[in-house]
Coordinates of N, CA and C in Angstrom, one line a residue:
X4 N 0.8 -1.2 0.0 CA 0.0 0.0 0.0 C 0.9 1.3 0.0
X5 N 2.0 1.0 0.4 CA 2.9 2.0 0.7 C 3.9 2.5 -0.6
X6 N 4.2 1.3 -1.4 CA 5.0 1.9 -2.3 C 6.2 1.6 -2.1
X7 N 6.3 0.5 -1.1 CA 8.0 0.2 -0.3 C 8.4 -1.0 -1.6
X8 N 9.5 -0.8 -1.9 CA 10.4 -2.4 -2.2 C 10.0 -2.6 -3.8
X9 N 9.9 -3.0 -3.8 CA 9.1 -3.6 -5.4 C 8.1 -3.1 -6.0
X10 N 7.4 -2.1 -5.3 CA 6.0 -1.3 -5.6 C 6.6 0.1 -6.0
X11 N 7.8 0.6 -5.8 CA 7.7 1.6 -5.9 C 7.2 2.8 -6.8
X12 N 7.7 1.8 -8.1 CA 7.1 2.4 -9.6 C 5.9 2.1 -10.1
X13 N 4.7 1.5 -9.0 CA 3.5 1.1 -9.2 C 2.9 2.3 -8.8
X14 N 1.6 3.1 -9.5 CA 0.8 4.1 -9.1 C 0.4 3.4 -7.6
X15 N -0.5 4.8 -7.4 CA -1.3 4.4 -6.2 C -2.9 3.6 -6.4
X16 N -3.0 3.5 -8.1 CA -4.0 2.9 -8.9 C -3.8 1.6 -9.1
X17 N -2.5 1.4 -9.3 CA -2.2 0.1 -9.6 C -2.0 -0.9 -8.3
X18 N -1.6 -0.1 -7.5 CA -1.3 -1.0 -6.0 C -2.8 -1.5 -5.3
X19 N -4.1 -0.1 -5.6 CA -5.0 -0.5 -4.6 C -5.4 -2.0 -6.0
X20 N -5.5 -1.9 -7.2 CA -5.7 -2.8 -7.4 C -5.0 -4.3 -7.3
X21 N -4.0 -4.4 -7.5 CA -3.3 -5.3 -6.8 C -3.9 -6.0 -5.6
X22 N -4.1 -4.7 -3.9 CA -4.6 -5.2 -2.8 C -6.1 -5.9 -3.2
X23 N -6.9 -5.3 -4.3 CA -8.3 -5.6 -4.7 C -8.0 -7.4 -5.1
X24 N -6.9 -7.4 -6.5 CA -6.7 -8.8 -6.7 C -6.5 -9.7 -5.0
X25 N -5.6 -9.6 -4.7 CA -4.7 -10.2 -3.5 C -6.0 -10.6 -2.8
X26 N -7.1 -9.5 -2.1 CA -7.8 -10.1 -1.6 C -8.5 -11.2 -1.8
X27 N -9.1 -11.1 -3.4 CA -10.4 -12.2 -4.1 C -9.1 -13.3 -3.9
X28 N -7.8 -13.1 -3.9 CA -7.0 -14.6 -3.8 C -6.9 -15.1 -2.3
X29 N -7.0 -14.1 -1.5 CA -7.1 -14.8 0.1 C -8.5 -15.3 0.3
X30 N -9.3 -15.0 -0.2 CA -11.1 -14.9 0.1 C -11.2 -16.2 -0.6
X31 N -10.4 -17.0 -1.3 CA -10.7 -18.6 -2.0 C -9.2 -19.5 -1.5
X32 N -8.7 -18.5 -0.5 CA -7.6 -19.8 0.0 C -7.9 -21.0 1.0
X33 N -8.1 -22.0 1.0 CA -8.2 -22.4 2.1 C -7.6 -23.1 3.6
X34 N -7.7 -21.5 4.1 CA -7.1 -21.5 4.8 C -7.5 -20.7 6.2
X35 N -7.2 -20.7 7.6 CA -7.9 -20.5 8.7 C -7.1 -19.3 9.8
X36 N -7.1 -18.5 10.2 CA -6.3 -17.9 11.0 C -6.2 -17.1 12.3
X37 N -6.1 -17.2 13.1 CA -6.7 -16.1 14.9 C -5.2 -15.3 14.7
X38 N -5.8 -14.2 15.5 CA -4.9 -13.5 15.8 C -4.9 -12.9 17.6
X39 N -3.7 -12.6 18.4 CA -3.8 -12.1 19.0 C -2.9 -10.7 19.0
X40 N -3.7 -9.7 20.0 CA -3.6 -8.1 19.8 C -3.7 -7.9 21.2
X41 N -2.5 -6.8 21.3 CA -2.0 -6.4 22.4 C -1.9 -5.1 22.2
X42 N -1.8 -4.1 22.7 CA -1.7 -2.8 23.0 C -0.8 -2.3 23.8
X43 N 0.2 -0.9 24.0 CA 1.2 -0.6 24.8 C 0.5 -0.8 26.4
X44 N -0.5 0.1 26.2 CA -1.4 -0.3 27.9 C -1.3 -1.6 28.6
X45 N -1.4 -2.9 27.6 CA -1.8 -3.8 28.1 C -0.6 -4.7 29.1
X46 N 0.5 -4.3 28.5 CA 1.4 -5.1 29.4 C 2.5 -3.8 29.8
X47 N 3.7 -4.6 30.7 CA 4.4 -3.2 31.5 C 6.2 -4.2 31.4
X48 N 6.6 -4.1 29.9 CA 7.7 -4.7 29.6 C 8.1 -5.8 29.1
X49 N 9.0 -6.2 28.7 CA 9.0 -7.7 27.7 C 8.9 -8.6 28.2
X50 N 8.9 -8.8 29.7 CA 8.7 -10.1 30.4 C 7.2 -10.2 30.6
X51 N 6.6 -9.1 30.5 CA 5.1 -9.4 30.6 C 4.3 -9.7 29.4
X52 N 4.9 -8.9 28.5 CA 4.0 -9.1 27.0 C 4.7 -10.5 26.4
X53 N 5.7 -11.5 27.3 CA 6.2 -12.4 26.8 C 5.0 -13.7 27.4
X54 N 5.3 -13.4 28.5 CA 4.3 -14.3 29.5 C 2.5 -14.1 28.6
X55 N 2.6 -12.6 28.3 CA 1.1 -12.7 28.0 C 0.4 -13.3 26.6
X56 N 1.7 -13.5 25.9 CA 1.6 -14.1 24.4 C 1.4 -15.5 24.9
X57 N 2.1 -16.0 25.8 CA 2.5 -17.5 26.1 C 1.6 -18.5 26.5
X58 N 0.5 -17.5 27.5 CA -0.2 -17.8 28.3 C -1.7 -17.9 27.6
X59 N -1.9 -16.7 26.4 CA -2.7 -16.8 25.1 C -3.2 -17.6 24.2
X60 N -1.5 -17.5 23.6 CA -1.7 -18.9 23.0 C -1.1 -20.1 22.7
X61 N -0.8 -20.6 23.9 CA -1.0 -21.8 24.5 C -2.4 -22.0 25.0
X62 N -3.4 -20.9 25.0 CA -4.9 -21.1 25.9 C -5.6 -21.4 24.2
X63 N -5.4 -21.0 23.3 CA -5.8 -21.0 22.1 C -5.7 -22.1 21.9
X64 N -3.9 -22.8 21.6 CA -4.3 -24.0 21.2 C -4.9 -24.9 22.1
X65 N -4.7 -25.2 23.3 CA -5.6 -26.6 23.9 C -7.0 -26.3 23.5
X66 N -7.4 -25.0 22.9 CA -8.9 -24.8 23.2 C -9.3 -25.3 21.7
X67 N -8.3 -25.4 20.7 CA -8.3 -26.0 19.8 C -7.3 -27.2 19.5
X68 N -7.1 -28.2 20.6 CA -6.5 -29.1 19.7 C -6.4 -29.9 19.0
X69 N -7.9 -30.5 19.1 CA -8.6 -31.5 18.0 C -8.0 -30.6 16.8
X70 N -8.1 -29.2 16.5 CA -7.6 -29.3 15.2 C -6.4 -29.3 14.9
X71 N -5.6 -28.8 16.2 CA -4.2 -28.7 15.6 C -3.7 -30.1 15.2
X72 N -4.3 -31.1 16.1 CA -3.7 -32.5 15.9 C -4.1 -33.3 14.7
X73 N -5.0 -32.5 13.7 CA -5.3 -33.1 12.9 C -4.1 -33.3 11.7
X74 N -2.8 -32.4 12.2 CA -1.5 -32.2 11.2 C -0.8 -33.2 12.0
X75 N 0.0 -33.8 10.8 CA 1.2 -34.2 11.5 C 2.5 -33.3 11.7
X76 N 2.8 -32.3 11.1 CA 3.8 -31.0 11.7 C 2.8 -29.9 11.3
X77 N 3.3 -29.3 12.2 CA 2.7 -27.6 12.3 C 4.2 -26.6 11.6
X78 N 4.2 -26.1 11.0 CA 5.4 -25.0 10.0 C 4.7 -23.1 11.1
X79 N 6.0 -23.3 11.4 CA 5.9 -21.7 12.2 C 7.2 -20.8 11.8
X80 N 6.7 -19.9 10.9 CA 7.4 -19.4 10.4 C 7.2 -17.8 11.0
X81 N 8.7 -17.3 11.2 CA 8.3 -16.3 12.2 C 9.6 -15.6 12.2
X82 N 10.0 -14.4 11.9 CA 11.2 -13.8 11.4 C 12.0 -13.5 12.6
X83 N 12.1 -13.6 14.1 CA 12.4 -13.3 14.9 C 12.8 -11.6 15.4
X84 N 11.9 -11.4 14.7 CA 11.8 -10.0 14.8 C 11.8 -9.2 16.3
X85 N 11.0 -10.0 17.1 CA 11.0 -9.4 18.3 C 11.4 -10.9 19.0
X86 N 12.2 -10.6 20.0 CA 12.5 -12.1 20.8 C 11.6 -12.8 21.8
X87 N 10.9 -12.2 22.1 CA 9.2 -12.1 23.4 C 8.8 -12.7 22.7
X88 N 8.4 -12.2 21.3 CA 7.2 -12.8 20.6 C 8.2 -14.5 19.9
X89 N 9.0 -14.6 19.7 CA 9.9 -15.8 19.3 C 10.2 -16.8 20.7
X90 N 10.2 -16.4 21.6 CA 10.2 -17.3 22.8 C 8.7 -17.7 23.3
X91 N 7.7 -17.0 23.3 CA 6.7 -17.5 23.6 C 5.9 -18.5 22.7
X92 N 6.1 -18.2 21.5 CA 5.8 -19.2 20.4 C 6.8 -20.3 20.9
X93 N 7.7 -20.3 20.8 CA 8.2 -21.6 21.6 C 7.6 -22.5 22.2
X94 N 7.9 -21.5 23.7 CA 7.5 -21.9 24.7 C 6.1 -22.8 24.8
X95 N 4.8 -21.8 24.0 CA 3.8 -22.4 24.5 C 3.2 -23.5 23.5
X96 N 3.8 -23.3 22.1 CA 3.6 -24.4 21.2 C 4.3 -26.0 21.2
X97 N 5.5 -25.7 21.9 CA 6.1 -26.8 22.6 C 5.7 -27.5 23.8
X98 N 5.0 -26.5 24.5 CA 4.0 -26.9 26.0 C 3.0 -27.6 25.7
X99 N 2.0 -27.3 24.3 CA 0.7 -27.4 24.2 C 0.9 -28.6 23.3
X100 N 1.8 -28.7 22.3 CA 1.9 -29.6 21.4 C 3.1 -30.7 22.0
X101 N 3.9 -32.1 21.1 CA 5.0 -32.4 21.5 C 6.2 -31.7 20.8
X102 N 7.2 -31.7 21.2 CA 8.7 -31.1 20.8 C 8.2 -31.0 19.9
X103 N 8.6 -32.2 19.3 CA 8.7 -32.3 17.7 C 7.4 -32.0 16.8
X104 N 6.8 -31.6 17.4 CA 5.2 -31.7 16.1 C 5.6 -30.1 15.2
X105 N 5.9 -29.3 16.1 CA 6.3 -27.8 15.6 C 7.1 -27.8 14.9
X106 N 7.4 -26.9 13.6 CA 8.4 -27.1 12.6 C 9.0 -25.5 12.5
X107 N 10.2 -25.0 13.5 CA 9.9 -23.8 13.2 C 11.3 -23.4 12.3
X108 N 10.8 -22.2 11.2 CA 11.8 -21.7 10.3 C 12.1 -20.5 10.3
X109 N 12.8 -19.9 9.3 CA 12.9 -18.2 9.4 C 12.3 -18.2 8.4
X110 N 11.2 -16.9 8.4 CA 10.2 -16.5 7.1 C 11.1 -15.5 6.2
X111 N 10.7 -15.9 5.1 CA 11.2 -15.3 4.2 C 9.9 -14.8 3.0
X112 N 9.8 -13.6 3.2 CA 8.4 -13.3 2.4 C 8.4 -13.2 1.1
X113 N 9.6 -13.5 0.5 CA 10.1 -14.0 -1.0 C 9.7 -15.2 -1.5
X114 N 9.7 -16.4 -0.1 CA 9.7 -17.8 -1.0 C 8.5 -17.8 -0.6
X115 N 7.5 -17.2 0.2 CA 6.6 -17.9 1.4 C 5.2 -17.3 0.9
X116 N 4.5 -17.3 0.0 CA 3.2 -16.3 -0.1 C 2.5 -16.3 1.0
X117 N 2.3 -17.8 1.7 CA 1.5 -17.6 3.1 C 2.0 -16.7 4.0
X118 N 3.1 -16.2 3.8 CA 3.8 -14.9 4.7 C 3.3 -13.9 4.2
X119 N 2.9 -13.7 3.1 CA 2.4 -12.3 2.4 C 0.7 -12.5 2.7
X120 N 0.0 -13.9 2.9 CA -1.4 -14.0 3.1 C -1.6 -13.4 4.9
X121 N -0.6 -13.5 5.5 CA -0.3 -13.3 7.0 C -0.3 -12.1 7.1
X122 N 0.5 -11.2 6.5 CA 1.0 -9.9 6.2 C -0.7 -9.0 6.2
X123 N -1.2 -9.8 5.1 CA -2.7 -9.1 4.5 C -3.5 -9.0 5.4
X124 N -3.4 -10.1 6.5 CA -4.4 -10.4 7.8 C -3.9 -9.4 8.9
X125 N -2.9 -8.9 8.9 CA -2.6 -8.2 9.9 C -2.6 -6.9 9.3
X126 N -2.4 -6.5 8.2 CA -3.1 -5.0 7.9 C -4.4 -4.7 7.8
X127 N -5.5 -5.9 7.9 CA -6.9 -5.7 7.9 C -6.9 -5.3 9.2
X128 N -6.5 -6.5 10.1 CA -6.8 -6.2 11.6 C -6.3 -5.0 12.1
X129 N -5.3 -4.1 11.6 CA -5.0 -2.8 12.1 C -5.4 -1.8 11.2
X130 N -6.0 -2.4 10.4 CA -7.0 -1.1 9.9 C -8.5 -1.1 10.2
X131 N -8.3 -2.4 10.8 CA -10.2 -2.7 11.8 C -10.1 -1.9 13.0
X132 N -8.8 -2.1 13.7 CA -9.1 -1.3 14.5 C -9.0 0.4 15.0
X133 N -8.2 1.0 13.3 CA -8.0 2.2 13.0 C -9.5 2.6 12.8
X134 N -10.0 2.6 11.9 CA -11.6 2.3 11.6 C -12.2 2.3 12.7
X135 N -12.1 1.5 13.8 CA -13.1 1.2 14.7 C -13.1 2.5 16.0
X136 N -11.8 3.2 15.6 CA -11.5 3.8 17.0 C -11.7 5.8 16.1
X137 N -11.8 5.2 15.0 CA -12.2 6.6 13.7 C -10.9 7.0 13.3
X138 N -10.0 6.5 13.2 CA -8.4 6.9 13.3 C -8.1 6.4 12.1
X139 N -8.4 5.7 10.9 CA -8.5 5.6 9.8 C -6.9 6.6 9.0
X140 N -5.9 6.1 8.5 CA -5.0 7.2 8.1 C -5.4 7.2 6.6
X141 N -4.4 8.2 6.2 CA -5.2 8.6 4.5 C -5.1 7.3 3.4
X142 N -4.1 6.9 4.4 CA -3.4 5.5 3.3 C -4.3 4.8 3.1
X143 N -5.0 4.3 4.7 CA -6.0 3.1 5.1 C -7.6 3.8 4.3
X144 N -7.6 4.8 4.1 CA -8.9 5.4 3.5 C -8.9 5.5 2.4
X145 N -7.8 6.1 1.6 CA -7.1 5.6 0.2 C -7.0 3.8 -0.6
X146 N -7.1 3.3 0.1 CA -7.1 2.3 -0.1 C -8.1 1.2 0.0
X147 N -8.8 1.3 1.3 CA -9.7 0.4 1.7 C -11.7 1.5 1.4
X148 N -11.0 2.8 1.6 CA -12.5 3.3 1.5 C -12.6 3.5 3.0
X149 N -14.5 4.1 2.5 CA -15.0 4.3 4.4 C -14.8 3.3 4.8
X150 N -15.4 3.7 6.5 CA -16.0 2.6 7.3 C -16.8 1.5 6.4
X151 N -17.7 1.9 6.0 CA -18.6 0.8 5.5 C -17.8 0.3 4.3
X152 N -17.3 0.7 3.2 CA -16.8 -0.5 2.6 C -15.6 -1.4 3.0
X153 N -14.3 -0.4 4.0 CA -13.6 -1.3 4.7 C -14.6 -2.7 4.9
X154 N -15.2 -2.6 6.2 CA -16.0 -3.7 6.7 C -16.6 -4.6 5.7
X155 N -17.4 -4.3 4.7 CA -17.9 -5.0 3.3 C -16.9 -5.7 2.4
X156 N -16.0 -4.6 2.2 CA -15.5 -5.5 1.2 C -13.8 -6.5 1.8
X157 N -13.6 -6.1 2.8 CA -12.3 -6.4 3.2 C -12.7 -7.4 4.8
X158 N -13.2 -6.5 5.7 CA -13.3 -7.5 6.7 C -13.9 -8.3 7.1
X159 N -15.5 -7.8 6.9 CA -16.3 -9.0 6.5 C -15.4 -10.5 6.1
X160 N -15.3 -10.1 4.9 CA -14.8 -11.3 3.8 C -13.5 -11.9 5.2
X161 N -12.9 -11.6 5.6 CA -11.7 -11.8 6.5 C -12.1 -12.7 7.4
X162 N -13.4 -12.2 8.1 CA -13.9 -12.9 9.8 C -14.3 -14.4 9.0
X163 N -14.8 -14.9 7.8 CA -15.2 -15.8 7.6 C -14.1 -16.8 7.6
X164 N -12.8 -16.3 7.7 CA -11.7 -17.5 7.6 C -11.2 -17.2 8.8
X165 N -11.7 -17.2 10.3 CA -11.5 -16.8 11.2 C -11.5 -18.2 12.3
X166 N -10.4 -18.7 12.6 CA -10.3 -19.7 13.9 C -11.3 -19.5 15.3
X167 N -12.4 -20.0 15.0 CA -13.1 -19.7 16.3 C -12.5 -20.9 16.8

C-alpha cells in the first residue's frame, strides 16, 4: 500500500488494485487464521508481553487441539523479529503440542506467499481497529474506503476465515 520495495514504480491505482486482486486470492484460499492483539497499555515490559503471548496462546491451542492435531507438523514461520514474541511461540507451542510436532523456520516473504497471506491479515486487523476507533489514516482510507466499505469489502470477507 505504501509503495516500499518492489512497488515503488507502481501508481497508487495500480497497487490499490493489486490489494483488490490479492484479496479475491485470500477470500478462495483455504485456509484459517486467529490473531492475538496487544496494546502498549496492556502489558508493563518484555517479560510481561512475553508471559502474556505465552499464556494466550497456549490457551488457544488446547482450546483447539482437536484441530491442531489433525497435522502431522505444524510450520511456524516467524522472522524473529522481536524475541518475546519468538520465545513465547516456543515456549507455548512446545508446551501445548509435543517437541517435535512444531516445525519452526525463518520467514522469508520471497519464498513464502502464506507470509504475504499473514501480512494481508494483519493489515486488515490494524486497519479494523483504526476504523473502529475513527483513526482511519489517508493510506487506510485511500485504499480500503470508508467505514462501511472497509467492513464489506475487506473485513467481512476476512472474519469468515477466522479460527473460532
Amino acid at each position: 500500500m505504501h509503495g516500499n520495495e518492489g512497488y515503488r514504480a507502481a501508481s497508487p491505482e495500480d497497487r490499490k488494485r493489486l490489494l483488490t486482486q490479492f484479496s479475491r486470492f485470500v477470500r478462495e484460499l483455504p485456509v484459517q487464521f486467529f490473531t492475538l492483539r496487544y496494546g502498549a497499555s496492556d502489558t508493563h515490559g518484555k517479560g510481561e508481553l512475553e508471559s502474556r503471548i505465552r499464556c494466550d496462546l497456549a490457551a488457544f491451542v488446547y482450546d483447539h487441539l482437536s484441530f491442531f492435531q489433525g497435522f502431522d507438523t505444524i510450520s511456524v514461520y516467524y522472522d524473529d523479529g522481536q524475541g518475546a514474541v519468538s520465545a513465547a511461540l516456543h515456549d507455548a507451542l512446545d508446551f501445548v503440542l509435543a517437541k517435535n510436532v512444531a516445525d519452526y523456520r525463518v520467514a522469508d516473504y520471497n519464498a513464502r506467499r502464506l507470509l504475504q497471506v499473514a501480512d494481508y491479515i494483519c493489515t486488515v486487523e490494524r486497519a479494523s481497529i483504526a476504523y473502529d476507533a475513527g483513526r482511519q489514516s489517508r493510506t487506510q482510507a485511500r485504499f480500503f474506503g470508508n467505514r462501511r466499505s472497509f467492513m464489506q469489502s475487506y473485513k467481512k470477507q476476512l472474519e469468515r476465515k477466522r479460527l473460532r
